[in-house]
XYZ file of C-alpha atoms in Angstrom:
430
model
C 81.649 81.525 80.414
C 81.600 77.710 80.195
C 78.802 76.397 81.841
C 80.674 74.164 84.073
C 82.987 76.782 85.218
C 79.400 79.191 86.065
C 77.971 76.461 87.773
C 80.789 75.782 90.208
C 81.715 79.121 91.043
C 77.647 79.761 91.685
C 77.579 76.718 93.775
C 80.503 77.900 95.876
C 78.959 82.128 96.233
C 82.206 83.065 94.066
C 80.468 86.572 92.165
C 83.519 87.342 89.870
C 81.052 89.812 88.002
C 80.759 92.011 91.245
C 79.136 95.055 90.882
C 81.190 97.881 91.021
C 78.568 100.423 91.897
C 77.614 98.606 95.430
C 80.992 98.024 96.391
C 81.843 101.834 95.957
C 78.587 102.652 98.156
C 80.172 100.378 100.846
C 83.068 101.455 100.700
C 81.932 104.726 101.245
C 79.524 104.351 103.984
C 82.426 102.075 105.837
C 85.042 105.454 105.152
C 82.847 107.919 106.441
C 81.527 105.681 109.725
C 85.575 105.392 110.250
C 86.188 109.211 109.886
C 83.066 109.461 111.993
C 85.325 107.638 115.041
C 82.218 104.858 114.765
C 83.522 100.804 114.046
C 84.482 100.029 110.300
C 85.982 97.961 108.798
C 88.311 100.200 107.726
C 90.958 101.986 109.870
C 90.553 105.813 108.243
C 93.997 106.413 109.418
C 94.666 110.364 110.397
C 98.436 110.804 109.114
C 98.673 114.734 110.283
C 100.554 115.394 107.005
C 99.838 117.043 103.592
C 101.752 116.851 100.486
C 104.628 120.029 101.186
C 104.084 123.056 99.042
C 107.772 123.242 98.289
C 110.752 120.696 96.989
C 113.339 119.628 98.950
C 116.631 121.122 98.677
C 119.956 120.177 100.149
C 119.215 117.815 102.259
C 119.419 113.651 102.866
C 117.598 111.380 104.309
C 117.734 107.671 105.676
C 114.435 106.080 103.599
C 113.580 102.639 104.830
C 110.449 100.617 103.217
C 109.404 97.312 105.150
C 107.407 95.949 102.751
C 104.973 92.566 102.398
C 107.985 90.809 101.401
C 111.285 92.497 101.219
C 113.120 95.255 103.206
C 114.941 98.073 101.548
C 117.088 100.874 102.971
C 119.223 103.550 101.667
C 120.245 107.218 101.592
C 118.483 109.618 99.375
C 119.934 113.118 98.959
C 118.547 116.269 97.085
C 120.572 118.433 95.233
C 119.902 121.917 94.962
C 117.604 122.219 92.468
C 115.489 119.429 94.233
C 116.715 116.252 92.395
C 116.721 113.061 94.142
C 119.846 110.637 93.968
C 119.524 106.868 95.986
C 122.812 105.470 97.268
C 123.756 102.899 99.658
C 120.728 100.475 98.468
C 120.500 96.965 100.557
C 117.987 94.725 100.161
C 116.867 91.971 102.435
C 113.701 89.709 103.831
C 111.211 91.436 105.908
C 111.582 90.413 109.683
C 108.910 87.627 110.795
C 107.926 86.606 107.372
C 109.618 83.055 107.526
C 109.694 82.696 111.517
C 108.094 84.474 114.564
C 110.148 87.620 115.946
C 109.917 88.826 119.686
C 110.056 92.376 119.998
C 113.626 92.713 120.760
C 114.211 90.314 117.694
C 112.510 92.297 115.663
C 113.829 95.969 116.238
C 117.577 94.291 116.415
C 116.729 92.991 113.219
C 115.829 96.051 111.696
C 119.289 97.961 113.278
C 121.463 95.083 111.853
C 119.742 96.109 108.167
C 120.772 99.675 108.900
C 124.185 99.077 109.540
C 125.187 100.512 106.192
C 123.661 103.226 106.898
C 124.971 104.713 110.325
C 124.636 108.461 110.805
C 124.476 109.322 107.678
C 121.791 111.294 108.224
C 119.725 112.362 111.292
C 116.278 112.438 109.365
C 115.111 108.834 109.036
C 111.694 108.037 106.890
C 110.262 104.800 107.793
C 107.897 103.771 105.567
C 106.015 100.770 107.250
C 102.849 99.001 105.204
C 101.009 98.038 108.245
C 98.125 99.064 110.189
C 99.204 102.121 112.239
C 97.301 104.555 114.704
C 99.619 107.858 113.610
C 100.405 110.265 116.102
C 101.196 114.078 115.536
C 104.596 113.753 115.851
C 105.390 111.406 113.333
C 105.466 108.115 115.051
C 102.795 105.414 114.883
C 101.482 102.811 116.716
C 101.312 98.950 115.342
C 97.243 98.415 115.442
C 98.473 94.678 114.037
C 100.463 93.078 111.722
C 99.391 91.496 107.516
C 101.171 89.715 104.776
C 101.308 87.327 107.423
C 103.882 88.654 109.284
C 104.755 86.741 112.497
C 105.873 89.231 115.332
C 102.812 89.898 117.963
C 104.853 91.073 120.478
C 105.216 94.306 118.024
C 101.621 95.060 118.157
C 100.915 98.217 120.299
C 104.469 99.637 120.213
C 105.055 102.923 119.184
C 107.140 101.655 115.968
C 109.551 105.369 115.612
C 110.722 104.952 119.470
C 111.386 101.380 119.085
C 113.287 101.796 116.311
C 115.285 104.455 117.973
C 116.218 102.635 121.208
C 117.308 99.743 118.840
C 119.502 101.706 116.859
C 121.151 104.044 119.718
C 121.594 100.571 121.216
C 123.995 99.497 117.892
C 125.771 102.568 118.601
C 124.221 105.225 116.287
C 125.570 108.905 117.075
C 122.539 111.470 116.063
C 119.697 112.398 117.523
C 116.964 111.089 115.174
C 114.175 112.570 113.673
C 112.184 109.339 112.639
C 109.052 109.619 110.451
C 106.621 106.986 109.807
C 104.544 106.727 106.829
C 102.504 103.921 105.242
C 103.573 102.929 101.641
C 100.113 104.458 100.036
C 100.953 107.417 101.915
C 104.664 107.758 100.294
C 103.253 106.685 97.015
C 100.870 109.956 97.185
C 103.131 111.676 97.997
C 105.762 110.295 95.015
C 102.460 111.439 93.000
C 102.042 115.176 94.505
C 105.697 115.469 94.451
C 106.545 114.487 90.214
C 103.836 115.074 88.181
C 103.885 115.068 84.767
C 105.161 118.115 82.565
C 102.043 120.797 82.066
C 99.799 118.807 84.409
C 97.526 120.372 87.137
C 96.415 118.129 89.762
C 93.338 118.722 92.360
C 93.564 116.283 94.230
C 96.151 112.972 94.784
C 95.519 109.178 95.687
C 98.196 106.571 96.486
C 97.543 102.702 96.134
C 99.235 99.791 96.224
C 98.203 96.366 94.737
C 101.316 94.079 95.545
C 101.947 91.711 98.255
C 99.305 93.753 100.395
C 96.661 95.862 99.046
C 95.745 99.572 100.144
C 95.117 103.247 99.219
C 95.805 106.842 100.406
C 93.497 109.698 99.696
C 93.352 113.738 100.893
C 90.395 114.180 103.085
C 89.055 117.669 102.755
C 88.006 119.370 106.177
C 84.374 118.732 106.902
C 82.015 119.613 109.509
C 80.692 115.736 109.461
C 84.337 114.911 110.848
C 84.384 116.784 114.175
C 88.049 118.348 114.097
C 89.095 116.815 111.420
C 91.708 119.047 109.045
C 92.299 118.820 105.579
C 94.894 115.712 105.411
C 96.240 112.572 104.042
C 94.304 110.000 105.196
C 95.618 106.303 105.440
C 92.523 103.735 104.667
C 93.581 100.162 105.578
C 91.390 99.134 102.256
C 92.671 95.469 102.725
C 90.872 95.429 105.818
C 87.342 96.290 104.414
C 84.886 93.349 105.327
C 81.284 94.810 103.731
C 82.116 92.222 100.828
C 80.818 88.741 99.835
C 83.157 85.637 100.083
C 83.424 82.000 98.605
C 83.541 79.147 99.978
C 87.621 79.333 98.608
C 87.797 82.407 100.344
C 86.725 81.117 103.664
C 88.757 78.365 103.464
C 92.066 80.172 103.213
C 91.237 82.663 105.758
C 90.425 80.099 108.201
C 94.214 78.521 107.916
C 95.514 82.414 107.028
C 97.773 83.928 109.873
C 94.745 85.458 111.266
C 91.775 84.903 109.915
C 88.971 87.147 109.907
C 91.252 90.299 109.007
C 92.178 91.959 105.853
C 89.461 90.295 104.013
C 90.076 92.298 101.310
C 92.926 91.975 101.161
C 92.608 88.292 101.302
C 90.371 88.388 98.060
C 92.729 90.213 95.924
C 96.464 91.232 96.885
C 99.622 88.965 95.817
C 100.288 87.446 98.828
C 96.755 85.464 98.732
C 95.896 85.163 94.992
C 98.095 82.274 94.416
C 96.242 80.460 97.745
C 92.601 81.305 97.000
C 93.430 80.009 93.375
C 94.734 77.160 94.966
C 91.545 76.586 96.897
C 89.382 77.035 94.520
C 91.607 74.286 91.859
C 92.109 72.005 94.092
C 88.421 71.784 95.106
C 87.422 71.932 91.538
C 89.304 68.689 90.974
C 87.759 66.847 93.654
C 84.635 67.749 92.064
C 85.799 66.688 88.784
C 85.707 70.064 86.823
C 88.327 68.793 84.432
C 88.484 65.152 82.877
C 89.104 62.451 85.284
C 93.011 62.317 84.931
C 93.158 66.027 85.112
C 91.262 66.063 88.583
C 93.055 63.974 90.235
C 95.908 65.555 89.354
C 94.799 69.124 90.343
C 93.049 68.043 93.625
C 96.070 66.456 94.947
C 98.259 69.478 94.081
C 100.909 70.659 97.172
C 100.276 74.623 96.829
C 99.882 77.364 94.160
C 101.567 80.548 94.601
C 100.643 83.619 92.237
C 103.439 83.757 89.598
C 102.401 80.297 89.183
C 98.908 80.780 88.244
C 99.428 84.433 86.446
C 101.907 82.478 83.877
C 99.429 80.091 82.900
C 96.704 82.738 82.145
C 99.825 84.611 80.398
C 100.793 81.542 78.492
C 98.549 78.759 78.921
C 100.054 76.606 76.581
C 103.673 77.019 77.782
C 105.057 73.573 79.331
C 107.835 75.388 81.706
C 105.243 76.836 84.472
C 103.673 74.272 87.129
C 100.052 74.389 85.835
C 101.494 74.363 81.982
C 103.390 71.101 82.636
C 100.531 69.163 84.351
C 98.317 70.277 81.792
C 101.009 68.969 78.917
C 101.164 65.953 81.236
C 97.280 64.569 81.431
C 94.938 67.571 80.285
C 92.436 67.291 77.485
C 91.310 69.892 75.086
C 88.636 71.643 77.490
C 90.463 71.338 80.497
C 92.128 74.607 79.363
C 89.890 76.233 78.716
C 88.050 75.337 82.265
C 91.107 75.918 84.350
C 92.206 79.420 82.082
C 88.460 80.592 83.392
C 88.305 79.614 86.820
C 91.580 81.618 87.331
C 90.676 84.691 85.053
C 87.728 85.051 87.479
C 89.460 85.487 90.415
C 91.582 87.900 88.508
C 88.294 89.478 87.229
C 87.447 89.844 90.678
C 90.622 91.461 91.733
C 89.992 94.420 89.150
C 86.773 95.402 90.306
C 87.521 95.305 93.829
C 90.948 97.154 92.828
C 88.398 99.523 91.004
C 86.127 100.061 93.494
C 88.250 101.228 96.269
C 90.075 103.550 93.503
C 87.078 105.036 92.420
C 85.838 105.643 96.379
C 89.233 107.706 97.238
C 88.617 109.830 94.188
C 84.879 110.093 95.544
C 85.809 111.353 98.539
C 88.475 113.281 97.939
C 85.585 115.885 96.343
C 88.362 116.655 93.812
C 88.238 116.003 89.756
C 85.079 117.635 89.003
C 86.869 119.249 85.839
C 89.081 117.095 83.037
C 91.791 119.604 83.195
C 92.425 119.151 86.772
C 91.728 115.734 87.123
C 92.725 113.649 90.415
C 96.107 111.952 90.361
C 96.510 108.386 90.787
C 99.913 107.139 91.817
C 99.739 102.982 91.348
C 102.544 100.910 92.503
C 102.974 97.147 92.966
C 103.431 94.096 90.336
C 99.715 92.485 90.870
C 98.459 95.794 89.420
C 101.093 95.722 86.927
C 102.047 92.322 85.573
C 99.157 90.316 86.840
C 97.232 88.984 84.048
C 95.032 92.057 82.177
C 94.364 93.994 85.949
C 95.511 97.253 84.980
C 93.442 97.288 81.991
C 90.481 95.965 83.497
C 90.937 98.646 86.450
C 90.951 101.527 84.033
C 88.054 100.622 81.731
C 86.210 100.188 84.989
C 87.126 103.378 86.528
C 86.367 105.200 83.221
C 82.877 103.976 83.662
C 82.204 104.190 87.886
C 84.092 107.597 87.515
C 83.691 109.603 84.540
C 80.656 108.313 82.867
C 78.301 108.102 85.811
C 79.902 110.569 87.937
C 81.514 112.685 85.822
C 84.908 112.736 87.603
C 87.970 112.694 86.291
C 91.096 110.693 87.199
C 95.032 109.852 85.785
C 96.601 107.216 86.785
C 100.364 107.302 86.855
C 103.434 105.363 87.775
C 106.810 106.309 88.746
C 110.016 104.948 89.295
C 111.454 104.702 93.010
C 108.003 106.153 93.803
C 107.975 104.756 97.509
C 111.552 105.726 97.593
C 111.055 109.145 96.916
C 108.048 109.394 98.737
C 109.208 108.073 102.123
C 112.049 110.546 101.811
C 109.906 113.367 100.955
C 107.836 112.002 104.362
C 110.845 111.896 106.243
C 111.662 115.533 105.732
C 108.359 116.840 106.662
C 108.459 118.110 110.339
């Protein structure tokens, strides 16, 4: 690394060479105090459901996904033999993302999307990527909103009931059968439910590295979890907090929606990668990392948002992205070379925390002790995907924390319409 880059990112307690090994033993001391009912940073989420044993057949379902960013809704059906089909697709913004929503806002908002989609089905899987205490009936309670989503009055509502007085309020016919899942949850399931041609599976994990970061695993039963079944269990990784922060890092949470929660989220998912980057450039210009025009130009920069960074560590040298035309503008030969690091280490940092919590859901699943039956690994989201080198990073590091030290054994996978088909497998699940 360039010495100047090191130095800064020591002065300012930013470890982009993490290692992996603690922050699996953390994770999985924070897991099992959670299962345990004791305070964690983690949620441990009961969901009450397991992946079903058979396919479904003749039947449709309303899916909805409220996402970090975007809502989706449509109709999925399954034809006889089992094959999904998606019709009636609408997207649209996420409600309280670019204003604060009151309750009644917010649910309204929601049956307005659904318009399209009027009983056309009484089934209705909602998946909803937020913190939520499940009940055994299939409806959850908001424990609080993420992604900096603006709508407090939504917190402690039981989310499927809501919904339902919303919609019977815009005129809907049915009685409804609404199911709430988290989108980890619906990927694993998307996993459990397509897997590859001559493939055996033990065990299944679900994560998402997008706007919001998370994971799913199947939590045997065990005698160390009073009562506790053999299930899907929900994690609420973003929220884990047993993890060291920069100075960049503190500084975003403490102007973040609500800082001091989902720090780790905060350190790695898309909706805070392009901030903490900005932090940490900006700052490095008014320390005059980069030659003196360069600075000043970086440290008086408006805002940095993560396509912005990702396409200068994808094409450093290409004048059309925001960093690639200052840089044309007033940068000297170095000053790429110090900017291309600064950002590949928060990126670095991303994969081994990305890693970590992967490789602690396959830990405690107590599955993939054998190569032939290794444990499934559904990934969705485009900071695992198109972010600069993650998903490679994330695998060489989970061959090493998983099969060479532990000998487990793990495949990671990807799927098209995977929280699609997952939330309407969810939604059919009584």
């Amino acid at each position: 690394m360039n010495r100047k880059v090191a130095a800064f990112l020591g002065r300012h307690n930013f470890n982009h060479h993490q290692d992996i090994d603690s922050v699996i033993e953390a994770l999985l001391f924070d897991m099992d105090e959670g299962l345990c009912g004791r305070p964690s940073g983690e949620d441990m989420i009961k969901t009450y459901i397991n992946p079903p044993s058979r396919t479904a057949a003749e039947k449709n379902v309303i899916v909805i996904d409220a996402g970090g960013t975007n809502f989706r809704s449509c109709l999925v059906t399954f034809d006889s033999n089992g094959n999904p089909s998606i019709d009636f697709l609408e997207k649209t913004k996420m409600p309280g993302i670019e204003r604060e929503f009151s309750k009644k806002e917010f649910f309204d908002k929601i049956a307005e999307n659904l318009e399209h989609l009027k009983d056309k089905s009484s089934d209705i899987g909602f998946c909803f990527s937020y913190a939520v205490e499940m009940q055994e009936d299939g409806d959850g309670i908001l424990i609080n909103f993420s992604k900096e989503v603006k709508a407090p009055e939504v917190e402690g509502c039981r989310i499927g009931k809501e919904l339902e007085k919303a919609l019977k309020s815009h005129g809907w016919k049915n009685k409804l059968h609404i199911s709430l899942l988290n989108d980890t949850v619906s990927a694993l399931l998307a996993g459990a439910a397509d897997p590859d041609e001559g493939m055996r599976y033990s065990s299944y994990v679900g994560f998402i590295l997008g706007t919001g970061m998370n994971a799913a695993y199947i939590q045997k039963a065990d005698p160390a979890y009073k009562d506790l079944k053999t299930q899907i269990i929900n994690c609420e990784a973003g929220k884990f907090d047993k993890v060291a922060r920069s100075d960049f890092d503190i500084s975003l949470d403490s102007k973040s929606e609500k800082p001091g929660v989902g720090i780790m989220e905060k350190l790695c998912s898309g909706a805070y990668m392009g901030p903490v980057s900005y932090e940490a450039v900006t700052l490095a210009g008014r320390e005059g990392l980069f030659s003196d025009a360069l600075s000043k130009k970086l440290s008086g920069l408006d805002s940095l948002t993560q396509i912005e960074m990702d396409s200068f560590l994808h094409a450093p040298y290409a004048t059309k992205s925001k960093l690639g035309a200052i840089m044309a503008e007033c940068a000297e030969k170095e000053d790429y070379d110090v900017l291309f690091q600064l950002l590949d280490a928060l990126v670095e940092r991303c994969a081994r925390m990305a890693a970590a919590i992967l490789a602690a859901c396959v830990i405690k699943s107590g599955a993939g002790r054998t190569a032939d039956e290794p444990v499934c690994i559904l990934c969705n989201g485009t900071s695992f995907f198109k972010t600069y080198k993650v998903k490679q990073r994330v695998l060489g590091y989970l061959e090493e924390a998983l099969v060479k030290e532990r000998g487990l054994h793990f495949d990671v996978i990807s799927r098209e319409n995977d929280i699609t088909l997952g939330t309407a497998i969810g939604g059919l699940i009584s």
